[in-house]
Coordinates of N, CA and C in Angstrom, one line a residue:
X1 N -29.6 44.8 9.1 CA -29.4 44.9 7.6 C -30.8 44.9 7.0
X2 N -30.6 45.3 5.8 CA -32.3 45.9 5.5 C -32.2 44.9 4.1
X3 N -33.2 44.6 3.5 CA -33.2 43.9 2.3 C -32.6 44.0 1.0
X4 N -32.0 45.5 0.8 CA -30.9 46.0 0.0 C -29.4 45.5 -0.2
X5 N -29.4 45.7 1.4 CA -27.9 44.8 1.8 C -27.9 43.6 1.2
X6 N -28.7 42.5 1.4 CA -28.5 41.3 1.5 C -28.8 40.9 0.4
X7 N -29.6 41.6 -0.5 CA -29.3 41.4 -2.1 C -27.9 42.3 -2.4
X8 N -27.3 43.0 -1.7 CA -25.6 43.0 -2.1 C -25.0 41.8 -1.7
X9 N -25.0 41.8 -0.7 CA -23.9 40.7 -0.3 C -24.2 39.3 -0.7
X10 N -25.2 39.0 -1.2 CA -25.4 37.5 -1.8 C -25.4 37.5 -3.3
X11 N -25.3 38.9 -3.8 CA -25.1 39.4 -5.5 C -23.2 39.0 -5.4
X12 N -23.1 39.2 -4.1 CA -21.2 39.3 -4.2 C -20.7 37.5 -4.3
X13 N -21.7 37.1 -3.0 CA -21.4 35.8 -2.9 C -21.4 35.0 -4.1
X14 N -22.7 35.2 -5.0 CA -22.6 34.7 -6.3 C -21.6 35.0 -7.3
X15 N -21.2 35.7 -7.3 CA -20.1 36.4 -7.9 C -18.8 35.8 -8.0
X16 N -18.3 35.9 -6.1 CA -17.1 34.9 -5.9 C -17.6 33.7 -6.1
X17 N -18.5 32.8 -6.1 CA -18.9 31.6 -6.3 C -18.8 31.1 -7.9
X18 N -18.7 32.1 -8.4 CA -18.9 31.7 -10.2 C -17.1 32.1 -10.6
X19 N -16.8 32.9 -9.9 CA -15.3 33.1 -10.0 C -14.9 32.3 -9.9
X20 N -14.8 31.2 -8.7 CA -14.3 30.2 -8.1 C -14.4 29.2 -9.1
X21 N -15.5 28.7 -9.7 CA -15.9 27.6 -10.3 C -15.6 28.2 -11.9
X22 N -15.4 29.3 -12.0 CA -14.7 29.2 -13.6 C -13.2 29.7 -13.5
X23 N -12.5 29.5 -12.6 CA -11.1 29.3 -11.8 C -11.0 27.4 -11.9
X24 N -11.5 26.8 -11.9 CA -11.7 25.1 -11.6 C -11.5 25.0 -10.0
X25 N -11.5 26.2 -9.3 CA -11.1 26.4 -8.1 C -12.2 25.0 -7.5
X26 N -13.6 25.0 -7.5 CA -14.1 24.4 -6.8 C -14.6 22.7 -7.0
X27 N -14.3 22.7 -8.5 CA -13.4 21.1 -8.8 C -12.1 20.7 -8.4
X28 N -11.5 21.3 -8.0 CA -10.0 21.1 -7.5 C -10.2 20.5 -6.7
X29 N -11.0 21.0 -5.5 CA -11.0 20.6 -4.3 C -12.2 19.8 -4.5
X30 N -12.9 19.6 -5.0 CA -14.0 18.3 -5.1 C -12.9 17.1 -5.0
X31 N -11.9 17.3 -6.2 CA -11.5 16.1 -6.7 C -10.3 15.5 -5.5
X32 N -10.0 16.6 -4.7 CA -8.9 16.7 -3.6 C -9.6 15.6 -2.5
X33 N -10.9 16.0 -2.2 CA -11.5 15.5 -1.0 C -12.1 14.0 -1.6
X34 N -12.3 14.0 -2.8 CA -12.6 12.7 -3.4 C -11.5 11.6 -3.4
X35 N -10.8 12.1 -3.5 CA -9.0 11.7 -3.5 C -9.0 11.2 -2.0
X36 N -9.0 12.2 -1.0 CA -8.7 11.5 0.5 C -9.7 10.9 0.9
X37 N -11.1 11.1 0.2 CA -12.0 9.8 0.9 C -11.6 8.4 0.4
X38 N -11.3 8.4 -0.9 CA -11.4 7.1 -1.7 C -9.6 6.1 -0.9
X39 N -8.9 7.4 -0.4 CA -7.4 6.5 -0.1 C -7.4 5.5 1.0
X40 N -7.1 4.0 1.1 CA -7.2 2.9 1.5 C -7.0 3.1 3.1
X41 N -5.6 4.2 2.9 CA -5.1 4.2 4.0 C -4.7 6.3 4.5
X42 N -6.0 6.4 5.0 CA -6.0 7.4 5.2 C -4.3 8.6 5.8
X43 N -4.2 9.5 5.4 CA -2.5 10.0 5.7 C -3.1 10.6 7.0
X44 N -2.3 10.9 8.0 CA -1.8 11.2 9.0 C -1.9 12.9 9.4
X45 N -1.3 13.5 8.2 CA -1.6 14.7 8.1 C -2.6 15.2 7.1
X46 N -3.7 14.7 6.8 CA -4.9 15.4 5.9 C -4.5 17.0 5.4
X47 N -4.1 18.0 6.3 CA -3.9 19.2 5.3 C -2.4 19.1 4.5
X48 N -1.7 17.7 5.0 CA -0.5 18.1 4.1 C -1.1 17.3 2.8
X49 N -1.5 16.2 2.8 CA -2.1 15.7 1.7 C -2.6 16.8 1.0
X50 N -4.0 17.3 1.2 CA -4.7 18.3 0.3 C -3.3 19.3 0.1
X51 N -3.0 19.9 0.4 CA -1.8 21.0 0.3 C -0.8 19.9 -1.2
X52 N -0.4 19.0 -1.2 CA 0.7 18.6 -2.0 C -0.5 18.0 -3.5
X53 N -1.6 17.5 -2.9 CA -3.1 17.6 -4.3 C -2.9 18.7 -5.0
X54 N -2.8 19.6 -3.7 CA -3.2 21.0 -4.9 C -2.1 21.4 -6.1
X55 N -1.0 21.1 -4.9 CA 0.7 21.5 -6.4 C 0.3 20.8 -7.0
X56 N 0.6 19.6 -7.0 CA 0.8 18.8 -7.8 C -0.1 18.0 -9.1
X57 N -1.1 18.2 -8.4 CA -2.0 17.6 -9.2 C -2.6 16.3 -8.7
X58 N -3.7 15.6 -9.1 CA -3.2 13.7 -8.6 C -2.8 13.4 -9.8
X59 N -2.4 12.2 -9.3 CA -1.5 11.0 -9.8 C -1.8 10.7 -10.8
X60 N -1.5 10.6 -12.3 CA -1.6 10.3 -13.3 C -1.8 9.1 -13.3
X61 N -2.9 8.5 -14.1 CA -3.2 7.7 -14.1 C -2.3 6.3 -14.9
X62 N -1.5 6.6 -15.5 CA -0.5 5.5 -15.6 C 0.3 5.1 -14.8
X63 N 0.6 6.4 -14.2 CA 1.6 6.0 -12.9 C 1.0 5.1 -11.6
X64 N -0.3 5.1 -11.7 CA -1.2 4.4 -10.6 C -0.8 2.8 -10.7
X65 N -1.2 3.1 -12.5 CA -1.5 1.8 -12.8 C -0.5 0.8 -12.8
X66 N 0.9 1.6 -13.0 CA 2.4 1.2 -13.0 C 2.9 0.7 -11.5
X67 N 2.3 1.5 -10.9 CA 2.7 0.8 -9.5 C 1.8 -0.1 -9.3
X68 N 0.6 -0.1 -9.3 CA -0.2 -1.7 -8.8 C 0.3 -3.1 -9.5
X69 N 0.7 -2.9 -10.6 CA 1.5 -3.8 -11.5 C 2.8 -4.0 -10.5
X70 N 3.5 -3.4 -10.5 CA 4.9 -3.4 -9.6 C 4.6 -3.9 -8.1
X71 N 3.5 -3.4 -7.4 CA 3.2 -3.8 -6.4 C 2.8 -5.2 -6.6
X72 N 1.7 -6.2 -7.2 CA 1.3 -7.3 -7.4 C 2.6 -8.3 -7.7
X73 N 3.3 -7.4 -8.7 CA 4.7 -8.2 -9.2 C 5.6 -8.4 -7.8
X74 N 6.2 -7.6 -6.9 CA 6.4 -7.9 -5.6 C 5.8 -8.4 -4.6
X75 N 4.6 -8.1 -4.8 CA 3.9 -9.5 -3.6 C 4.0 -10.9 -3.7
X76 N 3.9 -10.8 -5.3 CA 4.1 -12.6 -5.5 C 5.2 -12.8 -5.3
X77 N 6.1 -12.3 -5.8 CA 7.7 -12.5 -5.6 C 8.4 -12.9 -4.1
X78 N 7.4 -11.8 -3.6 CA 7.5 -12.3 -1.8 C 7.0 -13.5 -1.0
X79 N 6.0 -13.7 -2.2 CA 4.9 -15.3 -2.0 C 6.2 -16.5 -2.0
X80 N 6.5 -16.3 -3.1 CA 7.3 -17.2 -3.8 C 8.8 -17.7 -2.5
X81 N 9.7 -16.2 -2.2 CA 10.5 -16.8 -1.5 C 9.9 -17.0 -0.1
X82 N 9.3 -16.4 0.3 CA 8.9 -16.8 1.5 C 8.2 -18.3 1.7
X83 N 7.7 -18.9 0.6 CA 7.5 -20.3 0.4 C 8.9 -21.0 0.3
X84 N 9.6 -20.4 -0.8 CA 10.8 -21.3 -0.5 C 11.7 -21.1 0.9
X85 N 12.0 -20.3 1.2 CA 12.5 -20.2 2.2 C 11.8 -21.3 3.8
X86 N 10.9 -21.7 3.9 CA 10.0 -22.6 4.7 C 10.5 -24.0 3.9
X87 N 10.3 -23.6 2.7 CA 11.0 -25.1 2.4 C 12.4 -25.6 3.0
X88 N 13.0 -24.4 2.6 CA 14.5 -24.8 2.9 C 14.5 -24.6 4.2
X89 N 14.1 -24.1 5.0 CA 14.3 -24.6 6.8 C 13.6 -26.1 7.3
X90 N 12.5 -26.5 6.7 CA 12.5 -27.9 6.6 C 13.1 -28.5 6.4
X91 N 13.9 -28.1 5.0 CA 14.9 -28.9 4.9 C 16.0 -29.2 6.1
X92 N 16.5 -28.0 6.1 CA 17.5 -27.9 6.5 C 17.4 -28.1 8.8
X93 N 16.2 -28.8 8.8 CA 15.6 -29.0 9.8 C 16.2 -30.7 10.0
X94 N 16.1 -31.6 8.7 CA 16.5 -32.5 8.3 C 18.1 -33.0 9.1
X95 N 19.0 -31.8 8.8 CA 20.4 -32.1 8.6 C 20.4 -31.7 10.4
X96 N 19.5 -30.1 10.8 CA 20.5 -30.1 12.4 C 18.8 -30.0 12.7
X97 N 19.2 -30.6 14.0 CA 17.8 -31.4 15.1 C 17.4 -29.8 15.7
X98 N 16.3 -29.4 16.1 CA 16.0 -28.2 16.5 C 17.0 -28.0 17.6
X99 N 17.4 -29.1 19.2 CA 18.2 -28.9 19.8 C 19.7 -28.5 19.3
X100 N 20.0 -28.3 18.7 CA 21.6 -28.6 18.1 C 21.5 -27.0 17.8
X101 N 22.3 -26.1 18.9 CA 22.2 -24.3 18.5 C 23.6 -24.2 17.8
X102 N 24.6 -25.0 18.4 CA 26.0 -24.5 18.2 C 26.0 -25.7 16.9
X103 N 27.0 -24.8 15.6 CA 27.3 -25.7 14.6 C 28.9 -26.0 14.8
X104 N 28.8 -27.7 14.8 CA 30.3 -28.2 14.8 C 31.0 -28.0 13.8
X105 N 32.6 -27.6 14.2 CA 33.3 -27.5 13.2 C 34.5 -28.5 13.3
X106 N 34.4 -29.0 12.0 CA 35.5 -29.8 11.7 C 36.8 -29.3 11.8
X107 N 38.0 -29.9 12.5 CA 39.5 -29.3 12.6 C 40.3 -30.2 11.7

């Protein structure tokens, strides 16, 4: 290739390159790969993730915020009976002796 070429072909590259980026083509995928670095729990299939970023968009930021709320609101909730529940096997540790498997019934 002689020096003519390569001022074509990198006149082109520029070209697609500025296409791309006034397309949002190359923030898309910034924000795509930003997305799968930052997720806690990386997915399994990485091109189906990026593939369903791209339809869809990400996640609206209310919606995020709506489920962390929902999610905290269920953990405690899980806190809660799973404490009680320990309570009540104590208790109820009270009435039948750990030995005692079969419950008697009155006739």
């Amino acid at each position: 290739m002689n020096q003519t070429q390569y001022k074509v072909a990198d006149s082109k590259r520029e070209e697609f390159r500025k296409y791309l980026e006034k397309a949002g083509v190359l923030d898309a995928i910034t924000k795509v790969l930003v997305s799968l670095y930052e997720e806690p729990e990386k997915p399994t299939n990485a091109l189906d993730y990026l593939g369903q970023f791209l339809q869809s968009g990400p996640p609206q930021t209310a919606d995020v915020e709506e489920l962390k709320l929902n999610l905290e609101q269920i953990q405690n909730l899980n806190a809660q009976l799973t404490k009680e529940n320990e309570e009540l096997r104590q208790r109820l540790q009270q009435y039948e002796p750990a030995g005692d498997d079969q419950v008697t019934q009155e006739s």
